[in-house]
Amino acid sequence: MPASSTERPAVPTSLPATVTIEPITAFKDNYIWCIRAGGRAVVVDPGEAAPVLAALQAAGLRLTGILLTHHHADHIGGVAELVRTLGPVPVYGPADDRITEATVRVRDGDRLVLDALCDDGLAFDVLEVPGHTSSHVAFHGHGMLFSGDTLFSVGCGRMFEGTPPQMSASLDRLAALPAETLVFCGHEYTAANIAFARAVEPDNAAIDEWARAVEALRSCGRPSLPSTLRTEVATNPFLRCAEPTVAGAAAAHAGRPLSGPVEVFAELRTWKNTF
Ligand code: ZN
Ligand code: FE
């Protein structure tokens, strides 16, 4: 292992007391996460500008940066208007020609320090997690994971540009982060994902427990997110491909034996597409 990676300090695990994370809802079920410190804010995946402009104005916040996980329009579509309206801010995004709005290209292993957001400087490690798209990244730091459309609560994104080995390796990487990590996903898909997870693992009590919590949150109009990686590892079938119950259900659905977790993952993803 190169010396630099062993000497590198771990990204901070806790959130400074001055920092809060708030959802801005967009489109039908997108979340634009707003990281707020004092009077400043950074937004993650602003697919549209209007709700962000309204939220910033209502709270008297100044935008100091934008994080982008992947090139889909529902995640980057608002960037141009935000910058046009509010003036230039650093726009961090993966190296992908389809994201022309990014001003700072990020790669796996990069650490972003958002020092314009708060004096301590929030720091996020960049993880390349291909599968949903070829250049999808996630941001991890301060006990938080912004997972875009790679990891959802109790589900995962569709594999538009990746292969099952790629997507399952990306999910495994995220699942290996500390269990208490808060998971901020790009969409409110949790309830539908729970219905699928129950079909895969009808006897998994952790799914029932999370389902009750999600129902309570959704019934009063609150997001089901953030989830935690502890909850995801216990409930999310796509993170549980090595579990005999999940592997058995996938093989039964396929009608043939499956040779390992990656084949189980591929079968689950196909099954979910038509569930
Ligand atoms: Zn997407
Ligand atoms: Fe999306």
Short mmCIF file of C-alpha atoms and ligand atoms in Angstrom, two decimals:
data_model
loop_
_atom_site.label_atom_id
_atom_site.label_comp_id
_atom_site.label_asym_id
_atom_site.label_seq_id
_atom_site.Cartn_x
_atom_site.Cartn_y
_atom_site.Cartn_z
CA MET A 1 0.00 0.00 0.00
CA PRO A 2 1.47 3.43 -0.86
CA ALA A 3 2.64 5.51 2.09
CA SER A 4 0.27 8.35 1.27
CA SER A 5 -2.84 6.25 1.80
CA THR A 6 -1.69 4.89 5.17
CA GLU A 7 -0.69 8.33 6.43
CA ARG A 8 -3.84 10.01 5.30
CA PRO A 9 -6.11 10.84 8.24
CA ALA A 10 -9.63 9.48 8.20
CA VAL A 11 -12.31 11.88 7.14
CA PRO A 12 -14.01 13.43 10.21
CA THR A 13 -16.82 11.27 11.56
CA SER A 14 -18.94 13.88 13.28
CA LEU A 15 -20.77 16.93 12.09
CA PRO A 16 -19.84 20.36 13.51
CA ALA A 17 -22.68 21.60 15.75
CA THR A 18 -23.24 24.57 13.44
CA VAL A 19 -24.02 22.41 10.42
CA THR A 20 -27.47 21.05 9.51
CA ILE A 21 -28.72 19.09 6.52
CA GLU A 22 -32.13 19.88 5.11
CA PRO A 23 -34.04 18.38 2.21
CA ILE A 24 -35.30 20.53 -0.65
CA THR A 25 -37.90 18.56 -2.57
CA ALA A 26 -37.86 18.71 -6.35
CA PHE A 27 -39.84 17.12 -9.17
CA LYS A 28 -41.93 14.16 -8.01
CA ASP A 29 -39.56 12.44 -5.62
CA ASN A 30 -36.08 14.01 -5.81
CA TYR A 31 -34.23 15.40 -2.82
CA ILE A 32 -31.76 18.23 -3.22
CA TRP A 33 -29.82 18.08 0.06
CA CYS A 34 -28.92 21.47 1.50
CA ILE A 35 -25.88 21.49 3.79
CA ARG A 36 -26.27 24.58 5.87
CA ALA A 37 -23.78 26.32 8.16
CA GLY A 38 -24.70 29.69 9.64
CA GLY A 39 -25.87 31.82 6.72
CA ARG A 40 -24.17 29.70 4.08
CA ALA A 41 -25.20 26.63 2.14
CA VAL A 42 -23.97 23.97 -0.26
CA VAL A 43 -26.52 21.97 -2.25
CA VAL A 44 -26.18 18.45 -3.59
CA ASP A 45 -27.67 17.53 -7.00
CA PRO A 46 -29.86 20.55 -7.78
CA GLY A 47 -31.98 19.09 -10.57
CA GLU A 48 -34.03 22.27 -10.66
CA ALA A 49 -33.23 25.80 -9.57
CA ALA A 50 -36.58 27.22 -8.44
CA PRO A 51 -37.02 25.23 -5.21
CA VAL A 52 -33.38 25.88 -4.28
CA LEU A 53 -33.69 29.62 -4.90
CA ALA A 54 -36.89 29.67 -2.82
CA ALA A 55 -35.32 27.73 0.06
CA LEU A 56 -32.18 29.89 0.09
CA GLN A 57 -34.23 33.07 0.04
CA ALA A 58 -36.65 31.92 2.73
CA ALA A 59 -33.77 31.09 5.09
CA GLY A 60 -31.54 34.01 4.07
CA LEU A 61 -28.74 31.71 2.92
CA ARG A 62 -25.85 32.40 0.56
CA LEU A 63 -24.91 29.56 -1.79
CA THR A 64 -21.19 28.72 -1.56
CA GLY A 65 -20.95 25.53 -3.61
CA ILE A 66 -22.67 22.72 -5.45
CA LEU A 67 -21.91 18.98 -5.35
CA LEU A 68 -22.96 16.73 -8.23
CA THR A 69 -23.10 12.93 -8.09
CA HIS A 70 -23.92 12.13 -11.74
CA HIS A 71 -24.95 13.61 -15.05
CA HIS A 72 -28.71 12.90 -15.10
CA ALA A 73 -30.85 15.98 -15.66
CA ASP A 74 -32.85 15.49 -12.47
CA HIS A 75 -29.54 15.99 -10.58
CA ILE A 76 -27.80 18.74 -12.54
CA GLY A 77 -30.60 20.50 -14.44
CA GLY A 78 -30.77 23.49 -12.07
CA VAL A 79 -27.05 24.30 -11.92
CA ALA A 80 -26.89 26.71 -14.85
CA GLU A 81 -29.79 28.80 -13.58
CA LEU A 82 -28.46 28.84 -10.00
CA VAL A 83 -25.09 30.13 -11.16
CA ARG A 84 -26.71 32.62 -13.53
CA THR A 85 -28.95 33.94 -10.76
CA LEU A 86 -26.62 33.83 -7.75
CA GLY A 87 -23.20 34.23 -9.37
CA PRO A 88 -20.43 31.68 -9.79
CA VAL A 89 -19.73 29.13 -7.06
CA PRO A 90 -17.49 26.05 -7.22
CA VAL A 91 -19.40 23.18 -8.82
CA TYR A 92 -17.82 19.84 -7.89
CA GLY A 93 -18.65 16.95 -10.18
CA PRO A 94 -17.21 13.84 -11.79
CA ALA A 95 -14.96 14.05 -14.84
CA ASP A 96 -17.64 13.53 -17.46
CA ASP A 97 -18.15 15.66 -20.58
CA ARG A 98 -21.88 15.41 -20.06
CA ILE A 99 -21.55 17.62 -16.96
CA THR A 100 -20.48 20.86 -18.58
CA GLU A 101 -21.50 22.87 -15.50
CA ALA A 102 -18.82 21.35 -13.22
CA THR A 103 -15.92 23.70 -12.46
CA VAL A 104 -13.95 21.32 -10.22
CA ARG A 105 -13.58 17.74 -11.44
CA VAL A 106 -13.46 15.13 -8.69
CA ARG A 107 -11.99 11.65 -8.78
CA ASP A 108 -11.89 8.65 -6.53
CA GLY A 109 -9.78 9.34 -3.45
CA ASP A 110 -10.05 13.13 -3.70
CA ARG A 111 -10.90 14.98 -0.55
CA LEU A 112 -13.00 18.11 -0.95
CA VAL A 113 -12.66 20.75 1.71
CA LEU A 114 -15.60 23.13 1.61
CA ASP A 115 -13.93 25.97 3.47
CA ALA A 116 -16.26 28.60 2.04
CA LEU A 117 -19.15 26.88 3.82
CA CYS A 118 -17.87 27.03 7.38
CA ASP A 119 -14.65 28.06 9.04
CA ASP A 120 -13.74 24.52 10.12
CA GLY A 121 -14.16 23.42 6.49
CA LEU A 122 -16.37 20.43 5.89
CA ALA A 123 -14.42 17.62 4.25
CA PHE A 124 -15.76 14.90 1.99
CA ASP A 125 -14.00 11.95 0.44
CA VAL A 126 -14.98 11.19 -3.15
CA LEU A 127 -15.86 7.60 -4.01
CA GLU A 128 -16.31 6.57 -7.63
CA VAL A 129 -19.30 4.22 -7.68
CA PRO A 130 -20.02 3.30 -11.31
CA GLY A 131 -23.08 1.31 -12.29
CA HIS A 132 -26.12 3.61 -12.40
CA THR A 133 -23.95 5.77 -14.67
CA SER A 134 -20.34 5.21 -15.67
CA SER A 135 -19.03 8.27 -13.81
CA HIS A 136 -21.28 8.35 -10.72
CA VAL A 137 -19.56 9.51 -7.52
CA ALA A 138 -20.62 9.57 -3.87
CA PHE A 139 -19.46 11.97 -1.16
CA HIS A 140 -18.59 10.72 2.32
CA GLY A 141 -17.61 12.69 5.39
CA HIS A 142 -18.70 13.76 8.88
CA GLY A 143 -20.74 10.61 9.26
CA MET A 144 -22.74 11.36 6.12
CA LEU A 145 -22.95 9.72 2.73
CA PHE A 146 -24.49 11.47 -0.26
CA SER A 147 -25.15 8.47 -2.46
CA GLY A 148 -27.05 10.01 -5.38
CA ASP A 149 -28.82 7.30 -7.39
CA THR A 150 -26.37 4.50 -6.51
CA LEU A 151 -27.72 3.52 -3.08
CA PHE A 152 -31.32 4.20 -2.10
CA SER A 153 -32.89 3.22 1.17
CA VAL A 154 -33.74 -0.48 0.75
CA GLY A 155 -32.83 -0.30 -2.93
CA CYS A 156 -30.34 0.81 -5.54
CA GLY A 157 -30.37 2.67 -8.83
CA ARG A 158 -30.98 1.02 -12.16
CA MET A 159 -27.86 -0.06 -14.02
CA PHE A 160 -28.08 2.31 -16.97
CA GLU A 161 -24.39 2.30 -17.85
CA GLY A 162 -22.77 -0.39 -15.77
CA THR A 163 -22.48 -4.12 -15.36
CA PRO A 164 -23.60 -6.21 -12.38
CA PRO A 165 -19.99 -6.75 -11.16
CA GLN A 166 -19.41 -2.98 -11.31
CA MET A 167 -22.64 -1.96 -9.60
CA SER A 168 -22.41 -4.61 -6.89
CA ALA A 169 -18.78 -3.63 -6.19
CA SER A 170 -19.89 0.01 -5.89
CA LEU A 171 -22.63 -0.93 -3.43
CA ASP A 172 -20.26 -3.14 -1.44
CA ARG A 173 -17.88 -0.21 -1.13
CA LEU A 174 -20.60 2.02 0.28
CA ALA A 175 -21.84 -0.74 2.61
CA ALA A 176 -18.32 -1.07 4.05
CA LEU A 177 -18.40 2.50 5.43
CA PRO A 178 -19.14 2.79 9.19
CA ALA A 179 -22.56 1.41 10.18
CA GLU A 180 -23.67 4.66 11.83
CA THR A 181 -23.15 6.62 8.57
CA LEU A 182 -26.26 8.61 7.64
CA VAL A 183 -27.38 7.88 4.07
CA PHE A 184 -28.75 10.81 2.06
CA CYS A 185 -30.07 9.47 -1.26
CA GLY A 186 -31.28 11.27 -4.36
CA HIS A 187 -34.87 10.00 -4.30
CA GLU A 188 -37.74 9.14 -1.98
CA TYR A 189 -38.22 5.55 -3.14
CA THR A 190 -38.12 3.88 0.26
CA ALA A 191 -41.72 2.65 0.57
CA ALA A 192 -41.74 1.03 -2.89
CA ASN A 193 -38.33 -0.48 -2.20
CA ILE A 194 -39.62 -1.96 1.07
CA ALA A 195 -42.43 -3.71 -0.82
CA PHE A 196 -39.84 -5.38 -3.04
CA ALA A 197 -37.55 -6.25 -0.10
CA ARG A 198 -40.50 -7.95 1.61
CA ALA A 199 -41.09 -10.07 -1.49
CA VAL A 200 -37.43 -11.14 -1.38
CA GLU A 201 -37.20 -11.67 2.40
CA PRO A 202 -40.69 -12.01 3.91
CA ASP A 203 -39.29 -13.08 7.30
CA ASN A 204 -36.74 -10.30 7.76
CA ALA A 205 -37.90 -8.49 10.94
CA ALA A 206 -35.51 -5.58 10.32
CA ILE A 207 -37.52 -4.73 7.20
CA ASP A 208 -40.76 -4.63 9.24
CA GLU A 209 -39.14 -2.39 11.82
CA TRP A 210 -37.81 0.05 9.20
CA ALA A 211 -41.17 -0.10 7.35
CA ARG A 212 -42.99 1.11 10.50
CA ALA A 213 -40.57 3.99 10.94
CA VAL A 214 -40.84 4.96 7.26
CA GLU A 215 -44.65 4.85 7.36
CA ALA A 216 -44.68 7.13 10.40
CA LEU A 217 -42.35 9.63 8.72
CA ARG A 218 -44.13 9.60 5.36
CA SER A 219 -47.60 9.88 6.89
CA CYS A 220 -46.64 13.27 8.31
CA GLY A 221 -44.96 14.33 5.08
CA ARG A 222 -41.39 13.91 6.27
CA PRO A 223 -38.61 12.26 4.24
CA SER A 224 -37.71 8.67 5.10
CA LEU A 225 -34.12 9.84 4.82
CA PRO A 226 -31.48 9.87 6.04
CA SER A 227 -31.29 6.17 6.63
CA THR A 228 -28.21 4.61 8.20
CA LEU A 229 -25.88 2.05 6.71
CA ARG A 230 -26.76 -0.18 9.68
CA THR A 231 -30.40 -0.15 8.53
CA GLU A 232 -29.40 -0.64 4.89
CA VAL A 233 -27.16 -3.62 5.60
CA ALA A 234 -30.02 -5.19 7.59
CA THR A 235 -32.84 -4.47 5.11
CA ASN A 236 -31.55 -3.71 1.61
CA PRO A 237 -31.64 -6.85 -0.54
CA PHE A 238 -29.02 -5.40 -2.90
CA LEU A 239 -26.55 -5.25 0.02
CA ARG A 240 -27.53 -8.73 1.17
CA CYS A 241 -26.71 -10.81 -1.92
CA ALA A 242 -24.46 -13.13 0.11
CA GLU A 243 -27.28 -13.93 2.59
CA PRO A 244 -28.74 -17.40 2.01
CA THR A 245 -32.33 -16.08 2.23
CA VAL A 246 -31.70 -13.48 -0.47
CA ALA A 247 -29.66 -15.84 -2.66
CA GLY A 248 -32.40 -18.48 -2.34
CA ALA A 249 -35.17 -16.07 -3.30
CA ALA A 250 -33.20 -14.81 -6.31
CA ALA A 251 -32.48 -18.37 -7.50
CA ALA A 252 -36.15 -19.29 -7.09
CA HIS A 253 -37.15 -16.25 -9.14
CA ALA A 254 -34.55 -17.08 -11.80
CA GLY A 255 -35.62 -20.72 -11.85
CA ARG A 256 -31.98 -21.82 -11.89
CA PRO A 257 -29.02 -21.95 -9.52
CA LEU A 258 -26.99 -18.74 -9.24
CA SER A 259 -23.25 -18.92 -8.84
CA GLY A 260 -22.54 -16.20 -6.30
CA PRO A 261 -23.41 -12.74 -4.95
CA VAL A 262 -22.88 -10.94 -8.27
CA GLU A 263 -25.29 -13.26 -10.09
CA VAL A 264 -27.72 -12.86 -7.21
CA PHE A 265 -27.38 -9.10 -7.54
CA ALA A 266 -28.02 -9.24 -11.30
CA GLU A 267 -31.13 -11.36 -10.81
CA LEU A 268 -32.49 -9.06 -8.06
CA ARG A 269 -31.94 -5.99 -10.26
CA THR A 270 -33.79 -7.64 -13.17
CA TRP A 271 -36.59 -8.79 -10.86
CA LYS A 272 -36.99 -5.33 -9.34
CA ASN A 273 -37.24 -3.72 -12.80
CA THR A 274 -40.57 -5.46 -13.38
CA PHE A 275 -41.79 -5.73 -9.78
ZN ZN B 1 -29.91 9.13 -11.98
FE FE B 2 -32.26 10.56 -10.21
#
